[in-house]
Amino acid sequence: MITTEKHAEVRELLDAERAAGRRVAMVGTSGGTHSGHISLVEEAKKECDVVAVFWNGALKLEWASGGVQAYNRDLAHDQALFEAAGVDVFYIPLRHDLYQRPSNTFMAMPGMLRHLTGMPEGEHMELLVTMVATLLNIAGPCLTFFGEKDWQQLVMFQRMAEDLHLPSRVIGCPTRREPDGVAISSRNTKLSPEQRAAAPALYAALTAAADAIAAGERDARAAAEVALARLRPVADPDYIVAVEAATLRPLDTLDPAADGGPSDGEVRLLASVRFGTTPLVDNIGVTVPTA
Amino acid sequence: MITTEKHAEVRELLDAERAAGRRVAMVGTSGGTHSGHISLVEEAKKECDVVAVFWNGALKLEWASGGVQAYNRDLAHDQALFEAAGVDVFYIPLRHDLYQRPSNTFMAMPGMLRHLTGMPEGEHMELLVTMVATLLNIAGPCLTFFGEKDWQQLVMFQRMAEDLHLPSRVIGCPTRREPDGVAISSRNTKLSPEQRAAAPALYAALTAAADAIAAGERDARAAAEVALARLRPVADPDYIVAVEAATLRPLDTLDPAADGGPSDGEVRLLASVRFGTTPLVDNIGVTVPTA
């Protein structure tokens, strides 16, 4: 595994791989690496010949001056995990290497931003999209892999790449789960044993709501209530909402034929629920038949 | 010259050229082609092996719903000029080929936008930057050539490419002038014979201001006044301002050592002057010694 902090070296390395006919993958992470991230590398290795990990822990701290959750950024620990997973290039972006003067160009996604649910303030999301666009420009034409667990950011990255005609494609990978259904996340380690024992209720509640929709429920609030009823006894829900999967537009009706319904029938139920003080997020997709 | 309206075909063509080791140039134009545009092709041919012209007349009309100046868009006429100039690929971007759904990603350049002088409203400039970024993503790694006559848009394009680490570089080309000094522009054809006869005063006035700075003038307003005094008898100045060349920041002092002066000594005098109802823009660079 080649490790570098120089963006010019990464571009050169990956250009050479493409010139030799090899397909390049980029996997981005902000540190706190766990098996969910490693699964992105595994997906990348299925599709591509060369996998580069962009380890953005340092850059994220440098960019967002305050207000952003602190992550566990054990660089050496993360590096060892990615090397063991067969990563070829490990790049640590640093602000002083990327910018001789402060950047003055930012992505704005006004339509989508309006629809974000329970996310950090919009400015932060647009900075994140700008950062991903910038790193994709350095990576060059590639496939890049993000987890479906953070559905809203995945959709924003996909839409940005599509809108700007980036030569790269953003691939969403299924959420990795513990055997009891809990989505793998660095936050899980913050749960007490009792909270961890209760945590499977989140995915179970989402599954119950999805089942209700499959059984014919077309009212978005009623479907969310199915999940909420199961969760309230054990957790403190921030939100459970149904959105149009590809646009994040909040839905009242889940009927694709109805005014304001999901145009292609693809619905995503997004949830954030606190176990004690720890918010866990998760989501599930439901396809509502269009005919 | 290969002509196409399909972005996927352009990308494929130019990727193949690069794969064969040839250097690619992109020249963008919004129609109304004149010898200034052809000079960009000539510059491109000096640096690159393959020149693609992106003819954005149709796209610009489609994007900006109203409020944008109508250009003369004689496609066949422009095509013939570019073919005669030795262009290899002629691409006509069209919205329905580029976007299956309306684009929702836009560039914001807040710092620079604040400094724009006499330009159409900011939203239009940011749309233009977004369009250039998108077209550069389709072109792939290349050199792209823009005239210095439209200094503010050139600097915004350069800054965007630098900030986002596009694999392409934006090259500024010297303004082409008629023998009497008038910058070549499609607007010149709108001047009456009397107005055309007076038009050389614009560049002469800018040159006089630049000479005054070279002779020691360090007050920005006084330098502009040198130009204004020469222009007022024959035209109706909208503005003449001195800005820091690379950032567009308006200057009070031209002394690089003074607080708020041009940090690298590079000053640009920007002017817009109406001859009758026709606004002509022009600009000139001055290097103020830093020691």
Coordinates of C-alpha atoms in Angstrom, one line a residue:
Chain A
M1 CA 0.0 0.0 0.0
I2 CA 1.4 3.3 -1.1
T3 CA 0.7 6.1 1.4
T4 CA 1.0 9.8 0.5
E5 CA -0.1 13.2 1.6
K6 CA 0.5 14.8 -1.9
H7 CA -2.5 15.2 -4.2
A8 CA -0.3 15.5 -7.2
E9 CA 1.2 12.1 -6.5
V10 CA -2.2 10.5 -6.1
R11 CA -3.4 11.9 -9.4
E12 CA -0.2 10.7 -11.1
L13 CA -0.4 7.2 -9.6
L14 CA -4.1 6.8 -10.6
D15 CA -3.6 8.2 -14.1
A16 CA -0.9 5.7 -14.6
E17 CA -3.2 2.9 -13.5
R18 CA -5.9 4.0 -15.9
A19 CA -3.4 4.4 -18.7
A20 CA -2.4 0.8 -18.1
G21 CA -6.1 -0.2 -18.6
R22 CA -6.9 -0.8 -14.9
R23 CA -10.2 0.4 -13.4
V24 CA -9.8 2.7 -10.4
A25 CA -12.0 2.9 -7.3
M26 CA -12.0 5.6 -4.6
V27 CA -13.3 5.0 -1.1
G28 CA -13.5 8.1 1.2
T29 CA -13.6 7.9 4.9
S30 CA -13.4 10.5 7.7
G31 CA -11.6 8.2 10.1
G32 CA -13.1 5.9 12.8
T33 CA -12.8 3.0 10.4
H34 CA -15.0 0.0 11.1
S35 CA -16.2 -3.1 9.2
G36 CA -18.7 -0.9 7.3
H37 CA -15.9 1.0 5.7
I38 CA -14.0 -2.2 5.0
S39 CA -17.1 -3.5 3.2
L40 CA -16.9 -0.6 0.8
V41 CA -13.4 -1.6 0.0
E42 CA -14.7 -5.2 -0.6
E43 CA -17.4 -3.8 -3.0
A44 CA -14.7 -1.7 -4.7
K45 CA -12.5 -4.7 -5.2
K46 CA -15.3 -6.5 -7.0
E47 CA -15.7 -3.8 -9.6
C48 CA -12.2 -2.3 -9.9
D49 CA -8.5 -3.3 -10.2
V50 CA -7.1 -0.6 -8.0
V51 CA -8.5 0.8 -4.8
A52 CA -7.5 4.1 -3.4
V53 CA -8.7 5.1 0.1
F54 CA -8.9 8.9 0.7
W55 CA -8.6 9.3 4.5
N56 CA -10.2 12.6 5.2
G57 CA -10.0 12.8 8.9
A58 CA -7.5 15.5 9.0
L59 CA -9.0 17.6 6.1
K60 CA -12.5 17.5 7.7
L61 CA -11.1 18.8 10.9
E62 CA -9.2 21.5 9.0
W63 CA -12.2 22.5 6.9
A64 CA -15.0 22.7 9.3
S65 CA -13.8 25.1 12.0
G66 CA -15.9 23.9 14.9
G67 CA -19.5 22.6 15.0
V68 CA -18.7 19.2 13.6
Q69 CA -18.7 16.1 15.6
A70 CA -15.3 14.9 16.6
Y71 CA -14.4 11.5 15.2
N72 CA -12.0 8.9 16.4
R73 CA -9.1 9.4 14.1
D74 CA -6.6 6.8 14.8
L75 CA -4.7 7.0 11.6
A76 CA -2.3 4.2 12.3
H77 CA -5.1 1.9 13.3
D78 CA -7.1 2.8 10.2
Q79 CA -4.1 2.4 7.9
A80 CA -3.5 -1.1 9.2
L81 CA -7.1 -2.1 8.6
F82 CA -7.1 -0.8 5.0
E83 CA -3.8 -2.4 4.2
A84 CA -5.1 -5.7 5.5
A85 CA -8.1 -5.2 3.3
G86 CA -5.9 -5.0 0.2
V87 CA -6.0 -1.3 -0.5
D88 CA -3.4 -0.1 -3.0
V89 CA -3.2 3.7 -2.4
F90 CA -3.8 5.5 0.9
Y91 CA -4.0 9.2 0.5
I92 CA -4.2 11.7 3.4
P93 CA -5.5 15.0 2.0
L94 CA -4.1 18.0 3.8
R95 CA -5.2 21.6 3.4
H96 CA -1.7 23.1 3.0
D97 CA -1.0 20.6 0.1
L98 CA -4.4 21.3 -1.5
Y99 CA -4.7 25.1 -1.2
Q100 CA -2.2 27.8 -1.6
R101 CA -4.9 30.2 -0.8
P102 CA -8.3 29.6 0.8
S103 CA -10.8 28.0 -1.6
N104 CA -13.5 30.3 -2.8
T105 CA -15.7 27.8 -4.8
F106 CA -18.5 25.9 -3.2
M107 CA -21.3 23.7 -4.3
A108 CA -24.8 24.8 -3.7
M109 CA -27.7 22.3 -4.1
P110 CA -30.6 24.5 -3.2
G111 CA -33.4 22.1 -4.1
M112 CA -32.0 19.2 -2.3
L113 CA -30.8 21.1 0.7
R114 CA -34.4 22.3 1.4
H115 CA -35.3 18.6 1.8
L116 CA -32.6 17.5 4.2
T117 CA -34.0 16.0 7.4
G118 CA -32.2 16.3 10.8
M119 CA -28.8 16.9 9.2
P120 CA -26.2 19.3 10.4
E121 CA -26.8 22.8 9.1
G122 CA -26.9 23.1 5.3
E123 CA -23.6 24.8 5.0
H124 CA -21.9 21.8 6.4
M125 CA -23.6 19.5 3.9
E126 CA -22.6 21.7 1.0
L127 CA -19.0 21.8 2.2
L128 CA -19.1 18.0 2.3
V129 CA -20.4 17.9 -1.3
T130 CA -17.7 20.4 -2.3
M131 CA -15.0 18.2 -0.6
V132 CA -16.2 15.1 -2.4
A133 CA -16.3 16.8 -5.7
T134 CA -12.7 18.1 -5.2
L135 CA -11.4 14.7 -4.1
L136 CA -13.1 13.1 -7.1
N137 CA -11.4 15.6 -9.4
I138 CA -8.0 14.5 -7.8
A139 CA -8.9 10.8 -8.1
G140 CA -9.9 11.2 -11.8
P141 CA -12.3 8.9 -13.6
C142 CA -13.3 6.2 -11.1
L143 CA -16.1 4.5 -9.3
T144 CA -16.5 5.7 -5.7
F145 CA -18.4 3.9 -3.0
F146 CA -20.5 5.2 -0.2
G147 CA -22.7 3.4 2.3
E148 CA -26.5 3.6 2.1
K149 CA -26.7 4.1 5.8
D150 CA -26.1 7.8 5.3
W151 CA -28.8 8.0 2.6
Q152 CA -29.1 11.7 2.3
Q153 CA -25.4 12.4 1.8
L154 CA -25.2 9.4 -0.7
V155 CA -28.0 11.0 -2.8
M156 CA -26.4 14.4 -2.7
F157 CA -23.1 13.0 -3.9
Q158 CA -24.8 11.0 -6.7
R159 CA -26.8 14.0 -7.8
M160 CA -23.8 16.4 -7.8
A161 CA -21.8 13.9 -9.9
E162 CA -24.7 13.5 -12.3
D163 CA -25.5 17.3 -12.6
L164 CA -21.9 18.3 -13.1
H165 CA -21.1 15.4 -15.4
L166 CA -18.2 14.2 -13.4
P167 CA -16.4 11.3 -15.2
S168 CA -16.9 9.3 -12.0
R169 CA -19.9 7.4 -10.7
V170 CA -21.0 7.3 -7.1
I171 CA -22.1 3.8 -6.1
G172 CA -24.3 3.2 -3.0
C173 CA -23.5 0.1 -1.0
P174 CA -26.0 -1.8 1.2
T175 CA -25.8 -1.0 4.9
R176 CA -23.8 -3.5 6.9
R177 CA -25.5 -4.8 9.9
E178 CA -24.7 -6.8 13.1
P179 CA -26.4 -10.2 13.3
D180 CA -29.2 -8.6 15.3
G181 CA -29.9 -6.0 12.6
V182 CA -28.2 -3.0 14.1
A183 CA -26.4 -0.9 11.4
I184 CA -22.7 -0.9 11.9
S185 CA -21.5 2.5 13.0
S186 CA -18.8 4.0 15.1
R187 CA -21.5 5.4 17.3
N188 CA -22.5 1.9 18.5
T189 CA -19.5 1.8 20.8
K190 CA -21.0 4.7 22.7
L191 CA -24.1 2.7 23.8
S192 CA -24.3 1.3 27.2
P193 CA -25.0 -2.5 27.4
E194 CA -28.7 -1.8 28.0
Q195 CA -28.9 0.7 25.1
R196 CA -27.1 -1.7 22.8
A197 CA -29.6 -4.4 23.8
A198 CA -32.5 -2.1 22.9
A199 CA -30.9 -0.8 19.6
P200 CA -32.2 -3.6 17.3
A201 CA -35.6 -2.0 17.8
L202 CA -34.6 0.7 15.2
Y203 CA -34.2 -1.5 12.2
A204 CA -37.1 -3.8 13.4
A205 CA -39.4 -0.7 13.5
L206 CA -38.3 0.4 10.0
T207 CA -38.9 -3.1 8.7
A208 CA -42.4 -3.1 10.3
A209 CA -43.2 0.2 8.6
A210 CA -41.9 -1.2 5.3
D211 CA -44.1 -4.3 5.8
A212 CA -47.1 -2.0 6.4
I213 CA -46.4 -0.2 3.1
A214 CA -46.0 -3.5 1.3
A215 CA -49.4 -4.6 2.8
G216 CA -51.0 -1.5 1.3
E217 CA -50.5 1.5 3.7
R218 CA -50.2 4.6 1.5
D219 CA -50.3 7.4 4.1
A220 CA -46.7 8.5 4.9
R221 CA -47.6 9.6 8.5
A222 CA -49.4 6.4 9.3
A223 CA -46.5 4.3 8.0
A224 CA -44.1 6.3 10.1
E225 CA -46.4 5.8 13.1
V226 CA -46.1 2.0 12.8
A227 CA -42.3 2.5 13.4
L228 CA -42.8 5.1 16.0
A229 CA -45.2 3.0 18.0
R230 CA -42.5 0.2 18.3
L231 CA -39.7 2.6 19.1
R232 CA -41.2 5.0 21.7
P233 CA -41.1 2.4 24.6
V234 CA -37.3 2.0 24.2
A235 CA -35.9 5.1 22.5
D236 CA -36.4 8.8 21.9
P237 CA -37.2 9.3 18.1
D238 CA -35.8 12.5 16.5
Y239 CA -37.7 11.8 13.3
I240 CA -39.0 9.0 11.1
V241 CA -39.9 10.4 7.6
A242 CA -40.8 9.0 4.2
V243 CA -39.0 10.7 1.3
E244 CA -38.8 10.2 -2.4
A245 CA -35.6 8.1 -2.6
A246 CA -33.8 9.9 -5.4
T247 CA -34.7 13.5 -4.5
L248 CA -35.2 13.4 -0.7
R249 CA -38.5 15.2 -1.1
P250 CA -40.7 14.5 1.9
L251 CA -43.9 12.6 1.1
D252 CA -47.4 12.8 2.4
T253 CA -48.8 10.1 0.2
L254 CA -46.8 7.0 -0.8
D255 CA -49.1 6.4 -3.8
P256 CA -47.1 7.0 -7.0
A257 CA -50.3 7.8 -8.9
A258 CA -51.3 10.5 -6.4
D259 CA -50.4 14.2 -6.6
G260 CA -47.1 14.7 -4.8
G261 CA -46.5 10.9 -4.5
P262 CA -43.2 9.2 -5.2
S263 CA -42.9 9.6 -9.0
D264 CA -41.1 6.2 -9.6
G265 CA -42.5 4.5 -6.5
E266 CA -39.2 4.4 -4.8
V267 CA -39.6 5.5 -1.1
R268 CA -37.0 5.7 1.6
L269 CA -37.9 5.8 5.3
L270 CA -35.3 7.8 7.1
A271 CA -34.9 7.6 10.9
S272 CA -32.9 9.1 13.7
V273 CA -33.5 7.8 17.2
R274 CA -31.6 8.5 20.4
F275 CA -30.7 5.7 22.8
G276 CA -29.8 7.7 25.8
T277 CA -27.8 10.6 24.3
T278 CA -26.5 8.7 21.3
P279 CA -28.5 9.3 18.1
L280 CA -28.5 6.3 15.7
V281 CA -29.5 6.8 12.1
D282 CA -30.8 4.1 9.8
N283 CA -33.1 3.9 6.8
I284 CA -34.9 1.3 4.6
G285 CA -36.1 1.3 1.0
V286 CA -39.6 0.4 -0.2
T287 CA -40.7 0.0 -3.7
V288 CA -44.4 0.9 -4.1
P289 CA -45.9 -0.7 -7.2
T290 CA -46.8 2.0 -9.7
A291 CA -49.7 0.2 -11.3
Chain B
M1 CA -14.2 18.5 -38.3
I2 CA -16.4 16.1 -36.4
T3 CA -19.7 17.8 -35.4
T4 CA -21.9 16.3 -32.6
E5 CA -24.7 17.2 -30.2
K6 CA -24.0 14.2 -27.9
H7 CA -21.9 14.8 -24.8
A8 CA -21.1 11.1 -24.5
E9 CA -19.6 11.1 -28.0
V10 CA -17.4 14.1 -27.2
R11 CA -16.0 12.5 -24.1
E12 CA -15.3 9.3 -25.9
L13 CA -13.6 11.1 -28.8
L14 CA -11.4 13.2 -26.5
D15 CA -10.6 10.3 -24.2
A16 CA -9.4 8.4 -27.3
E17 CA -7.2 11.3 -28.3
R18 CA -5.6 11.5 -24.9
A19 CA -5.1 7.7 -24.8
A20 CA -3.2 8.1 -28.0
G21 CA -0.9 10.6 -26.3
R22 CA -2.4 13.7 -27.8
R23 CA -2.9 16.9 -25.9
V24 CA -6.5 18.2 -26.0
A25 CA -7.7 21.9 -26.0
M26 CA -11.2 23.1 -25.4
V27 CA -12.4 26.5 -26.7
G28 CA -15.8 27.6 -25.6
T29 CA -18.0 30.2 -27.3
S30 CA -21.5 31.4 -27.0
G31 CA -21.9 32.1 -30.7
G32 CA -21.3 35.4 -32.6
T33 CA -17.9 34.1 -33.6
H34 CA -15.3 36.7 -34.7
S35 CA -11.5 36.8 -35.1
G36 CA -11.1 37.1 -31.3
H37 CA -12.5 33.6 -30.9
I38 CA -10.5 32.3 -33.8
S39 CA -7.4 33.7 -32.1
L40 CA -8.2 31.4 -29.2
V41 CA -8.2 28.5 -31.5
E42 CA -4.8 29.6 -32.8
E43 CA -3.4 29.8 -29.3
A44 CA -4.9 26.4 -28.6
K45 CA -3.2 24.9 -31.7
K46 CA 0.2 26.1 -30.5
E47 CA -0.2 24.2 -27.2
C48 CA -2.3 21.2 -28.1
D49 CA -2.7 18.5 -30.8
V50 CA -6.5 18.4 -30.9
V51 CA -8.8 21.4 -30.6
A52 CA -12.5 21.0 -29.6
V53 CA -14.9 23.9 -29.9
F54 CA -17.8 23.8 -27.5
W55 CA -20.5 26.0 -29.2
N56 CA -22.7 27.0 -26.3
G57 CA -25.1 29.4 -28.0
A58 CA -28.1 27.1 -27.8
L59 CA -27.3 25.9 -24.2
K60 CA -26.9 29.4 -22.9
L61 CA -30.2 30.4 -24.3
E62 CA -31.8 27.3 -22.8
W63 CA -30.2 27.8 -19.3
A64 CA -30.8 31.4 -18.8
S65 CA -34.5 31.9 -19.1
G66 CA -34.6 35.6 -20.0
G67 CA -32.5 38.5 -18.8
V68 CA -29.5 37.5 -20.9
Q69 CA -28.4 39.5 -23.9
A70 CA -29.3 37.9 -27.2
Y71 CA -26.3 37.0 -29.3
N72 CA -26.1 36.5 -33.0
R73 CA -26.0 32.8 -33.3
D74 CA -25.5 31.9 -36.8
L75 CA -24.5 28.3 -36.3
A76 CA -23.6 27.5 -39.9
H77 CA -21.5 30.6 -40.2
D78 CA -19.6 29.9 -37.0
Q79 CA -19.1 26.3 -37.9
A80 CA -17.5 27.3 -41.2
L81 CA -15.1 29.7 -39.5
F82 CA -14.0 27.1 -37.0
E83 CA -13.6 24.4 -39.6
A84 CA -11.4 26.8 -41.7
A85 CA -9.4 27.5 -38.5
G86 CA -8.5 23.8 -38.3
V87 CA -10.8 22.7 -35.4
D88 CA -11.1 19.0 -35.0
V89 CA -14.2 18.5 -32.9
F90 CA -17.3 20.8 -32.9
Y91 CA -19.7 20.1 -30.0
I92 CA -23.1 21.7 -29.6
P93 CA -24.3 21.1 -26.0
L94 CA -28.1 20.7 -25.7
R95 CA -30.0 20.6 -22.5
H96 CA -32.0 17.5 -23.3
D97 CA -28.8 15.6 -24.1
L98 CA -27.1 16.8 -20.9
Y99 CA -29.9 16.6 -18.4
Q100 CA -32.6 14.0 -17.9
R101 CA -33.9 16.1 -15.0
P102 CA -33.2 19.7 -14.1
S103 CA -29.7 20.3 -12.7
N104 CA -29.7 21.0 -9.0
T105 CA -26.0 21.7 -8.4
F106 CA -24.5 25.2 -8.8
M107 CA -21.2 26.8 -8.1
A108 CA -21.1 29.6 -5.5
M109 CA -18.1 31.9 -5.4
P110 CA -19.1 34.2 -2.6
G111 CA -15.8 36.0 -2.1
M112 CA -15.3 36.8 -5.7
L113 CA -18.9 37.5 -6.5
R114 CA -18.8 40.4 -4.0
H115 CA -16.1 42.0 -6.0
L116 CA -17.7 41.8 -9.5
T117 CA -18.0 45.2 -11.2
G118 CA -20.7 46.1 -13.6
M119 CA -21.5 42.5 -14.4
P120 CA -25.0 41.0 -14.9
E121 CA -26.5 39.9 -11.6
G122 CA -24.4 37.4 -9.6
E123 CA -26.7 34.5 -10.3
H124 CA -25.9 34.7 -13.9
M125 CA -22.1 34.7 -13.3
E126 CA -22.4 31.6 -11.1
L127 CA -24.5 29.8 -13.7
L128 CA -21.8 30.6 -16.2
V129 CA -19.1 29.2 -13.9
T130 CA -21.3 26.1 -13.4
M131 CA -21.6 25.7 -17.1
V132 CA -17.9 26.0 -17.7
A133 CA -17.2 23.5 -14.9
T134 CA -19.7 21.1 -16.4
L135 CA -18.3 21.4 -20.0
L136 CA -14.8 20.9 -18.6
N137 CA -15.9 17.7 -17.0
I138 CA -17.2 16.5 -20.3
A139 CA -14.1 17.6 -22.1
G140 CA -11.8 15.8 -19.7
P141 CA -8.2 16.8 -18.9
C142 CA -7.4 19.7 -21.3
L143 CA -6.2 23.2 -21.6
T144 CA -9.0 25.6 -22.1
F145 CA -8.6 29.1 -23.6
F146 CA -10.5 32.3 -22.7
G147 CA -9.8 35.9 -23.8
E148 CA -8.5 38.5 -21.3
K149 CA -11.1 40.9 -22.6
D150 CA -13.7 39.5 -20.2
W151 CA -11.2 39.6 -17.4
Q152 CA -13.7 39.0 -14.5
Q153 CA -15.1 35.9 -16.0
L154 CA -11.6 34.6 -16.9
V155 CA -10.5 35.0 -13.3
M156 CA -13.6 33.3 -12.0
F157 CA -13.1 30.3 -14.3
Q158 CA -9.4 30.1 -13.3
R159 CA -10.2 30.3 -9.7
M160 CA -12.9 27.7 -9.9
A161 CA -10.6 25.2 -11.7
E162 CA -7.9 25.8 -9.1
D163 CA -10.2 25.5 -6.1
L164 CA -11.9 22.3 -7.2
H165 CA -8.7 20.8 -8.6
L166 CA -10.1 20.2 -12.0
P167 CA -7.6 18.3 -14.1
S168 CA -7.8 21.1 -16.7
R169 CA -6.1 24.5 -16.8
V170 CA -7.7 27.7 -17.8
I171 CA -5.4 29.8 -20.0
G172 CA -6.0 33.6 -20.5
C173 CA -5.2 34.9 -24.0
P174 CA -4.3 38.5 -24.8
T175 CA -7.2 40.7 -26.1
R176 CA -7.2 40.9 -29.9
R177 CA -7.4 44.5 -31.2
E178 CA -8.2 46.3 -34.4
P179 CA -5.2 48.3 -35.7
D180 CA -6.6 51.4 -34.0
G181 CA -6.6 49.6 -30.6
V182 CA -10.3 48.8 -30.3
A183 CA -10.8 45.4 -28.7
I184 CA -12.4 43.0 -31.1
S185 CA -16.0 42.2 -30.0
S186 CA -19.3 41.4 -31.6
R187 CA -20.6 44.6 -30.1
N188 CA -18.4 46.7 -32.4
T189 CA -20.8 46.0 -35.3
K190 CA -23.5 47.8 -33.3
L191 CA -21.6 51.1 -33.4
S192 CA -22.5 53.9 -35.8
P193 CA -19.6 55.1 -38.0
E194 CA -19.2 58.1 -35.7
Q195 CA -19.2 55.9 -32.5
R196 CA -16.7 53.5 -34.1
A197 CA -14.5 56.5 -34.9
A198 CA -14.6 57.5 -31.3
A199 CA -14.1 54.0 -29.8
P200 CA -10.3 54.0 -29.8
A201 CA -10.5 56.5 -27.0
L202 CA -11.3 53.6 -24.6
Y203 CA -8.1 51.7 -24.9
A204 CA -6.1 54.9 -25.3
A205 CA -7.6 56.1 -22.0
L206 CA -6.7 52.8 -20.2
T207 CA -3.2 53.1 -21.6
A208 CA -2.9 56.6 -20.3
A209 CA -4.0 55.5 -16.9
A210 CA -1.5 52.6 -17.0
D211 CA 1.3 55.1 -18.0
A212 CA 0.4 57.3 -15.1
I213 CA 0.7 54.3 -12.7
A214 CA 4.0 53.4 -14.3
A215 CA 5.1 57.0 -13.7
G216 CA 4.4 56.7 -10.0
E217 CA 0.6 57.3 -9.4
R218 CA -0.4 55.1 -6.5
D219 CA -3.9 56.4 -5.8
A220 CA -6.5 54.2 -7.6
R221 CA -9.1 56.9 -8.0
A222 CA -6.6 59.4 -9.4
A223 CA -5.4 56.7 -11.9
A224 CA -9.0 56.0 -13.0
E225 CA -9.5 59.8 -13.3
V226 CA -6.7 60.0 -15.9
A227 CA -8.7 57.6 -18.0
L228 CA -12.1 59.2 -17.3
A229 CA -10.8 62.7 -18.2
R230 CA -9.9 61.4 -21.7
L231 CA -13.2 59.5 -22.1
R232 CA -15.8 61.9 -20.9
P233 CA -15.8 64.1 -24.0
V234 CA -16.6 61.2 -26.3
A235 CA -18.4 58.5 -24.3
D236 CA -20.5 57.7 -21.2
P237 CA -18.4 55.8 -18.7
D238 CA -20.2 53.2 -16.6
Y239 CA -17.1 52.5 -14.5
I240 CA -13.3 52.5 -14.6
V241 CA -11.9 50.7 -11.5
A242 CA -8.6 49.3 -10.4
V243 CA -8.8 45.8 -8.9
E244 CA -6.3 43.2 -7.7
A245 CA -5.8 41.2 -10.9
A246 CA -6.1 37.7 -9.4
T247 CA -8.9 38.3 -6.9
L248 CA -10.9 41.1 -8.5
R249 CA -10.7 42.9 -5.1
P250 CA -11.3 46.7 -5.7
L251 CA -8.3 48.8 -4.7
D252 CA -7.9 52.2 -3.1
T253 CA -4.2 52.2 -3.1
L254 CA -2.0 50.7 -5.8
D255 CA 1.0 50.4 -3.5
P256 CA 1.8 46.8 -2.9
A257 CA 3.4 47.7 0.4
A258 CA 0.4 49.6 1.7
D259 CA -2.4 48.1 3.7
G260 CA -5.1 46.9 1.3
G261 CA -2.8 47.3 -1.7
P262 CA -2.3 44.7 -4.4
S263 CA -0.4 41.9 -2.6
D264 CA 1.7 40.9 -5.6
G265 CA 1.6 44.3 -7.4
E266 CA -0.6 43.0 -10.2
V267 CA -3.3 45.5 -10.9
R268 CA -6.0 45.4 -13.6
L269 CA -7.9 48.4 -14.7
L270 CA -11.4 47.4 -15.8
A271 CA -13.6 49.7 -17.8
S272 CA -17.1 49.8 -19.3
V273 CA -18.0 52.7 -21.5
R274 CA -21.1 53.4 -23.6
F275 CA -20.8 54.8 -27.1
G276 CA -24.4 55.8 -27.7
T277 CA -26.3 52.8 -26.2
T278 CA -23.6 50.2 -26.8
P279 CA -21.4 49.4 -23.8
L280 CA -17.8 48.4 -24.7
V281 CA -15.7 46.7 -22.1
D282 CA -11.9 46.6 -22.0
N283 CA -9.1 46.3 -19.5
I284 CA -5.4 46.6 -19.1
G285 CA -2.8 45.1 -16.7
V286 CA -0.2 47.0 -14.8
T287 CA 2.6 45.6 -12.7
V288 CA 3.4 47.9 -9.8
P289 CA 7.0 47.2 -8.6
T290 CA 6.8 45.6 -5.1
A291 CA 10.2 47.0 -3.9

